[in-house]
Amino acid sequence: MTTGRFITVEGIDGAGKSSHLEFLASAIRARGVEAVVTREPGGTPLGERLRELVLHEAMDGTTEALLMFAARREHLVRVIEPALARGAWVLSDRFSDATYAYQCGGRGLDRAVFRALEGLVHPARQPDATFLFDIDPQVAAERQRAQSRTPDKFEREAGDFFGRVRDAYLERAAASPGRFRVIDASGSLEDVRGRLAQAFAAAFP
Ligand code: TMP
């Protein structure tokens, strides 16, 4: 049996990360390993219900962070840890770096509160690799506008919100250079996929 691996993808809304999840899952399966594709907030029945609330209800920033971590705890205990224990590779569309970026960077949540919640919810678990899709917030906003669906609460954020989220992601990446691979997410889907394929091969030779 292989050792499980925990891989996350991150980036601001409109960075395009979700378009590459199936590609990454195929790259994992090509190694003959089980790939579990999941997301946050969500990934469990309770987590998906919490997702509905945090994406559509107005709430205090600390409440928002607490609900993100509540959903995360369920996700870890019911999905992520059992999958890793049986040797699967878990690919999650977002994890705690998103809380750092959106709630600390975007909303101004105290980083000490974030660290306390992270220490409570997953004291001994961090992703083995994180692919951060980095893009100029203006380019991301144009991509979002080109989609016809109704934006959620975060996607409706204006001003410099996504500039702050992006900066917090980059700050977090700089603090853990061994774990993060920053992907330039500008250009065509094919261009980005090429960069991602290279980064994945380098992370998991
Ligand atoms: P998604 O659109 O990539 O599925 O993410 C849902 C939204 O939730 C996205 O705008 C980012 C936000 N989010 C947070 O603000 N904090 C978190 O901890 C997570 C996981 C997501």
Short mmCIF file of C-alpha atoms and ligand atoms in Angstrom, two decimals:
data_model
loop_
_atom_site.label_atom_id
_atom_site.label_comp_id
_atom_site.label_asym_id
_atom_site.label_seq_id
_atom_site.Cartn_x
_atom_site.Cartn_y
_atom_site.Cartn_z
CA MET A 1 0.00 0.00 0.00
CA THR A 2 1.25 3.51 -0.82
CA THR A 3 1.37 6.28 1.74
CA GLY A 4 -1.52 8.72 1.42
CA ARG A 5 -0.86 12.26 0.29
CA PHE A 6 -2.88 15.38 1.03
CA ILE A 7 -2.89 17.88 -1.83
CA THR A 8 -4.77 21.20 -1.91
CA VAL A 9 -5.49 23.79 -4.58
CA GLU A 10 -6.00 27.42 -3.67
CA GLY A 11 -6.47 30.83 -5.24
CA ILE A 12 -8.78 33.81 -5.37
CA ASP A 13 -12.22 33.48 -7.00
CA GLY A 14 -11.75 33.49 -10.77
CA ALA A 15 -8.19 32.09 -10.64
CA GLY A 16 -9.50 28.99 -12.45
CA LYS A 17 -8.21 26.31 -10.06
CA SER A 18 -11.37 24.18 -10.16
CA SER A 19 -10.98 23.67 -13.95
CA HIS A 20 -7.83 21.66 -13.22
CA LEU A 21 -9.08 19.34 -10.48
CA GLU A 22 -10.00 16.45 -12.78
CA PHE A 23 -6.64 16.80 -14.54
CA LEU A 24 -4.83 16.45 -11.21
CA ALA A 25 -7.04 13.52 -10.21
CA SER A 26 -6.14 11.77 -13.48
CA ALA A 27 -2.45 12.40 -12.85
CA ILE A 28 -2.85 10.74 -9.45
CA ARG A 29 -4.83 7.79 -10.82
CA ALA A 30 -2.20 7.33 -13.54
CA ARG A 31 0.11 6.31 -10.68
CA GLY A 32 -2.27 3.52 -9.79
CA VAL A 33 -3.43 5.26 -6.65
CA GLU A 34 -6.95 6.04 -5.40
CA ALA A 35 -7.75 9.77 -5.74
CA VAL A 36 -10.38 11.32 -3.47
CA VAL A 37 -11.54 14.66 -4.89
CA THR A 38 -13.27 16.90 -2.39
CA ARG A 39 -13.79 20.55 -1.47
CA GLU A 40 -14.13 23.14 1.26
CA PRO A 41 -16.29 24.44 2.59
CA GLY A 42 -18.10 21.14 2.05
CA GLY A 43 -16.96 17.58 1.51
CA THR A 44 -19.49 16.07 3.97
CA PRO A 45 -23.29 16.38 4.25
CA LEU A 46 -22.96 18.75 7.22
CA GLY A 47 -20.12 20.62 5.52
CA GLU A 48 -22.25 21.18 2.42
CA ARG A 49 -25.04 22.61 4.59
CA LEU A 50 -22.56 24.92 6.28
CA ARG A 51 -21.30 25.90 2.82
CA GLU A 52 -24.78 27.08 1.87
CA LEU A 53 -24.85 29.28 4.98
CA VAL A 54 -21.38 30.83 4.69
CA LEU A 55 -21.67 31.49 0.97
CA HIS A 56 -25.07 33.15 1.14
CA GLU A 57 -25.75 34.60 4.62
CA ALA A 58 -24.26 37.85 5.89
CA MET A 59 -22.39 37.25 9.17
CA ASP A 60 -19.65 38.50 11.44
CA GLY A 61 -16.12 37.65 10.22
CA THR A 62 -15.25 35.55 13.28
CA THR A 63 -18.52 33.62 12.92
CA GLU A 64 -17.56 32.97 9.31
CA ALA A 65 -14.12 31.64 10.33
CA LEU A 66 -15.67 29.42 13.03
CA LEU A 67 -18.11 27.90 10.52
CA MET A 68 -15.28 27.30 8.03
CA PHE A 69 -13.32 25.47 10.71
CA ALA A 70 -16.40 23.56 11.91
CA ALA A 71 -16.98 22.27 8.38
CA ARG A 72 -13.23 21.52 8.14
CA ARG A 73 -13.25 19.43 11.32
CA GLU A 74 -16.06 17.23 9.94
CA HIS A 75 -14.23 16.96 6.63
CA LEU A 76 -10.99 15.91 8.30
CA VAL A 77 -12.48 13.36 10.64
CA ARG A 78 -14.95 11.80 8.20
CA VAL A 79 -13.22 12.06 4.83
CA ILE A 80 -9.60 13.25 4.78
CA GLU A 81 -8.02 11.24 7.60
CA PRO A 82 -9.76 7.93 6.75
CA ALA A 83 -8.76 8.28 3.08
CA LEU A 84 -5.13 9.05 3.95
CA ALA A 85 -5.11 6.11 6.37
CA ARG A 86 -6.08 3.69 3.59
CA GLY A 87 -3.37 5.09 1.30
CA ALA A 88 -5.51 7.28 -0.94
CA TRP A 89 -4.35 10.65 -2.23
CA VAL A 90 -6.77 13.38 -1.19
CA LEU A 91 -7.19 16.35 -3.50
CA SER A 92 -9.09 19.17 -1.83
CA ASP A 93 -10.34 22.31 -3.55
CA ARG A 94 -9.31 24.65 -0.66
CA PHE A 95 -8.36 24.07 2.98
CA SER A 96 -7.10 26.28 5.85
CA ASP A 97 -4.96 28.49 3.63
CA ALA A 98 -8.28 29.80 2.28
CA THR A 99 -9.35 30.85 5.78
CA TYR A 100 -6.02 32.60 6.24
CA ALA A 101 -6.39 34.37 2.90
CA TYR A 102 -10.12 35.24 2.97
CA GLN A 103 -10.90 35.70 6.66
CA CYS A 104 -7.51 37.13 7.82
CA GLY A 105 -6.45 38.85 4.59
CA GLY A 106 -9.86 39.77 3.21
CA ARG A 107 -11.87 40.40 6.38
CA GLY A 108 -9.13 41.33 8.84
CA LEU A 109 -9.50 38.38 11.25
CA ASP A 110 -6.67 38.40 13.78
CA ARG A 111 -3.97 35.95 12.67
CA ALA A 112 -3.57 34.79 16.28
CA VAL A 113 -7.23 33.68 16.25
CA PHE A 114 -6.61 31.82 13.00
CA ARG A 115 -3.59 30.04 14.49
CA ALA A 116 -5.59 29.06 17.59
CA LEU A 117 -8.39 27.57 15.46
CA GLU A 118 -5.94 25.79 13.18
CA GLY A 119 -4.18 24.34 16.24
CA LEU A 120 -7.49 23.13 17.62
CA VAL A 121 -8.91 21.65 14.41
CA HIS A 122 -5.83 20.13 12.80
CA PRO A 123 -2.86 20.31 15.17
CA ALA A 124 -0.90 17.63 13.31
CA ARG A 125 -2.10 17.87 9.73
CA GLN A 126 -1.06 20.17 6.89
CA PRO A 127 -1.22 19.47 3.17
CA ASP A 128 1.82 17.71 1.68
CA ALA A 129 1.61 20.05 -1.30
CA THR A 130 -0.46 23.15 -2.10
CA PHE A 131 -0.86 24.49 -5.63
CA LEU A 132 -1.65 28.19 -5.40
CA PHE A 133 -3.17 29.62 -8.60
CA ASP A 134 -1.97 33.20 -8.55
CA ILE A 135 -3.63 35.86 -10.68
CA ASP A 136 -4.22 39.59 -10.84
CA PRO A 137 -7.63 40.25 -9.20
CA GLN A 138 -8.74 42.36 -12.19
CA VAL A 139 -8.12 39.49 -14.61
CA ALA A 140 -9.94 37.15 -12.23
CA ALA A 141 -12.90 39.56 -12.05
CA GLU A 142 -13.12 39.65 -15.85
CA ARG A 143 -13.18 35.84 -15.95
CA GLN A 144 -15.96 35.85 -13.34
CA ARG A 145 -18.01 38.35 -15.33
CA ALA A 146 -17.75 36.11 -18.39
CA GLN A 147 -19.60 33.37 -16.46
CA SER A 148 -23.35 33.67 -16.43
CA ARG A 149 -24.18 32.18 -13.00
CA THR A 150 -25.24 34.31 -10.03
CA PRO A 151 -22.24 35.29 -7.86
CA ASP A 152 -22.15 34.19 -4.20
CA LYS A 153 -21.39 36.45 -1.22
CA PHE A 154 -17.61 36.27 -1.69
CA GLU A 155 -17.73 36.73 -5.45
CA ARG A 156 -19.71 39.94 -4.93
CA GLU A 157 -16.90 41.45 -2.82
CA ALA A 158 -15.56 44.62 -4.38
CA GLY A 159 -12.77 47.13 -3.92
CA ASP A 160 -9.46 45.71 -2.83
CA PHE A 161 -10.89 42.62 -1.09
CA PHE A 162 -9.33 40.19 -3.59
CA GLY A 163 -6.06 42.15 -3.61
CA ARG A 164 -5.84 41.55 0.14
CA VAL A 165 -6.82 37.88 -0.25
CA ARG A 166 -4.14 37.42 -2.89
CA ASP A 167 -1.49 39.12 -0.74
CA ALA A 168 -2.36 36.92 2.24
CA TYR A 169 -2.06 33.79 0.07
CA LEU A 170 1.36 34.91 -1.14
CA GLU A 171 2.40 35.70 2.45
CA ARG A 172 1.37 32.20 3.51
CA ALA A 173 3.20 30.66 0.54
CA ALA A 174 6.38 32.58 1.43
CA ALA A 175 6.15 31.23 4.98
CA SER A 176 6.00 27.59 3.77
CA PRO A 177 8.02 27.47 0.54
CA GLY A 178 8.48 23.70 0.76
CA ARG A 179 4.74 23.04 0.72
CA PHE A 180 3.53 25.70 -1.73
CA ARG A 181 3.92 25.71 -5.49
CA VAL A 182 2.77 29.07 -6.88
CA ILE A 183 1.33 28.71 -10.40
CA ASP A 184 0.99 31.72 -12.69
CA ALA A 185 -2.73 31.40 -13.53
CA SER A 186 -2.79 34.02 -16.28
CA GLY A 187 -3.16 33.07 -19.94
CA SER A 188 -5.08 30.24 -21.55
CA LEU A 189 -6.30 27.09 -19.81
CA GLU A 190 -3.69 25.13 -21.77
CA ASP A 191 -0.87 27.44 -20.66
CA VAL A 192 -1.89 27.12 -17.02
CA ARG A 193 -2.28 23.35 -17.34
CA GLY A 194 1.26 23.07 -18.70
CA ARG A 195 2.63 24.98 -15.71
CA LEU A 196 0.56 22.89 -13.33
CA ALA A 197 1.73 19.61 -14.89
CA GLN A 198 5.35 20.70 -14.43
CA ALA A 199 4.76 21.76 -10.84
CA PHE A 200 2.95 18.49 -10.04
CA ALA A 201 5.75 16.40 -11.53
CA ALA A 202 8.31 18.39 -9.53
CA ALA A 203 6.32 18.00 -6.30
CA PHE A 204 5.78 14.26 -6.75
CA PRO A 205 8.69 12.89 -8.79
P1 TMP B 1 -15.12 28.00 -4.13
O1 TMP B 1 -15.91 28.98 -4.91
O2 TMP B 1 -13.69 27.91 -4.57
O3 TMP B 1 -15.76 26.66 -4.00
O4 TMP B 1 -14.99 28.58 -2.64
C1 TMP B 1 -16.07 29.03 -1.96
C2 TMP B 1 -15.85 30.40 -1.37
O5 TMP B 1 -15.60 30.30 0.03
C3 TMP B 1 -14.70 31.19 -1.97
O6 TMP B 1 -15.16 32.49 -2.25
C4 TMP B 1 -13.69 31.25 -0.87
C5 TMP B 1 -14.50 31.11 0.39
N1 TMP B 1 -13.79 30.48 1.51
C6 TMP B 1 -13.44 31.26 2.60
O7 TMP B 1 -13.71 32.45 2.64
N2 TMP B 1 -12.78 30.66 3.64
C7 TMP B 1 -12.47 29.33 3.65
O8 TMP B 1 -11.89 28.82 4.62
C8 TMP B 1 -12.84 28.53 2.49
C9 TMP B 1 -12.53 27.07 2.48
C10 TMP B 1 -13.51 29.16 1.46
#
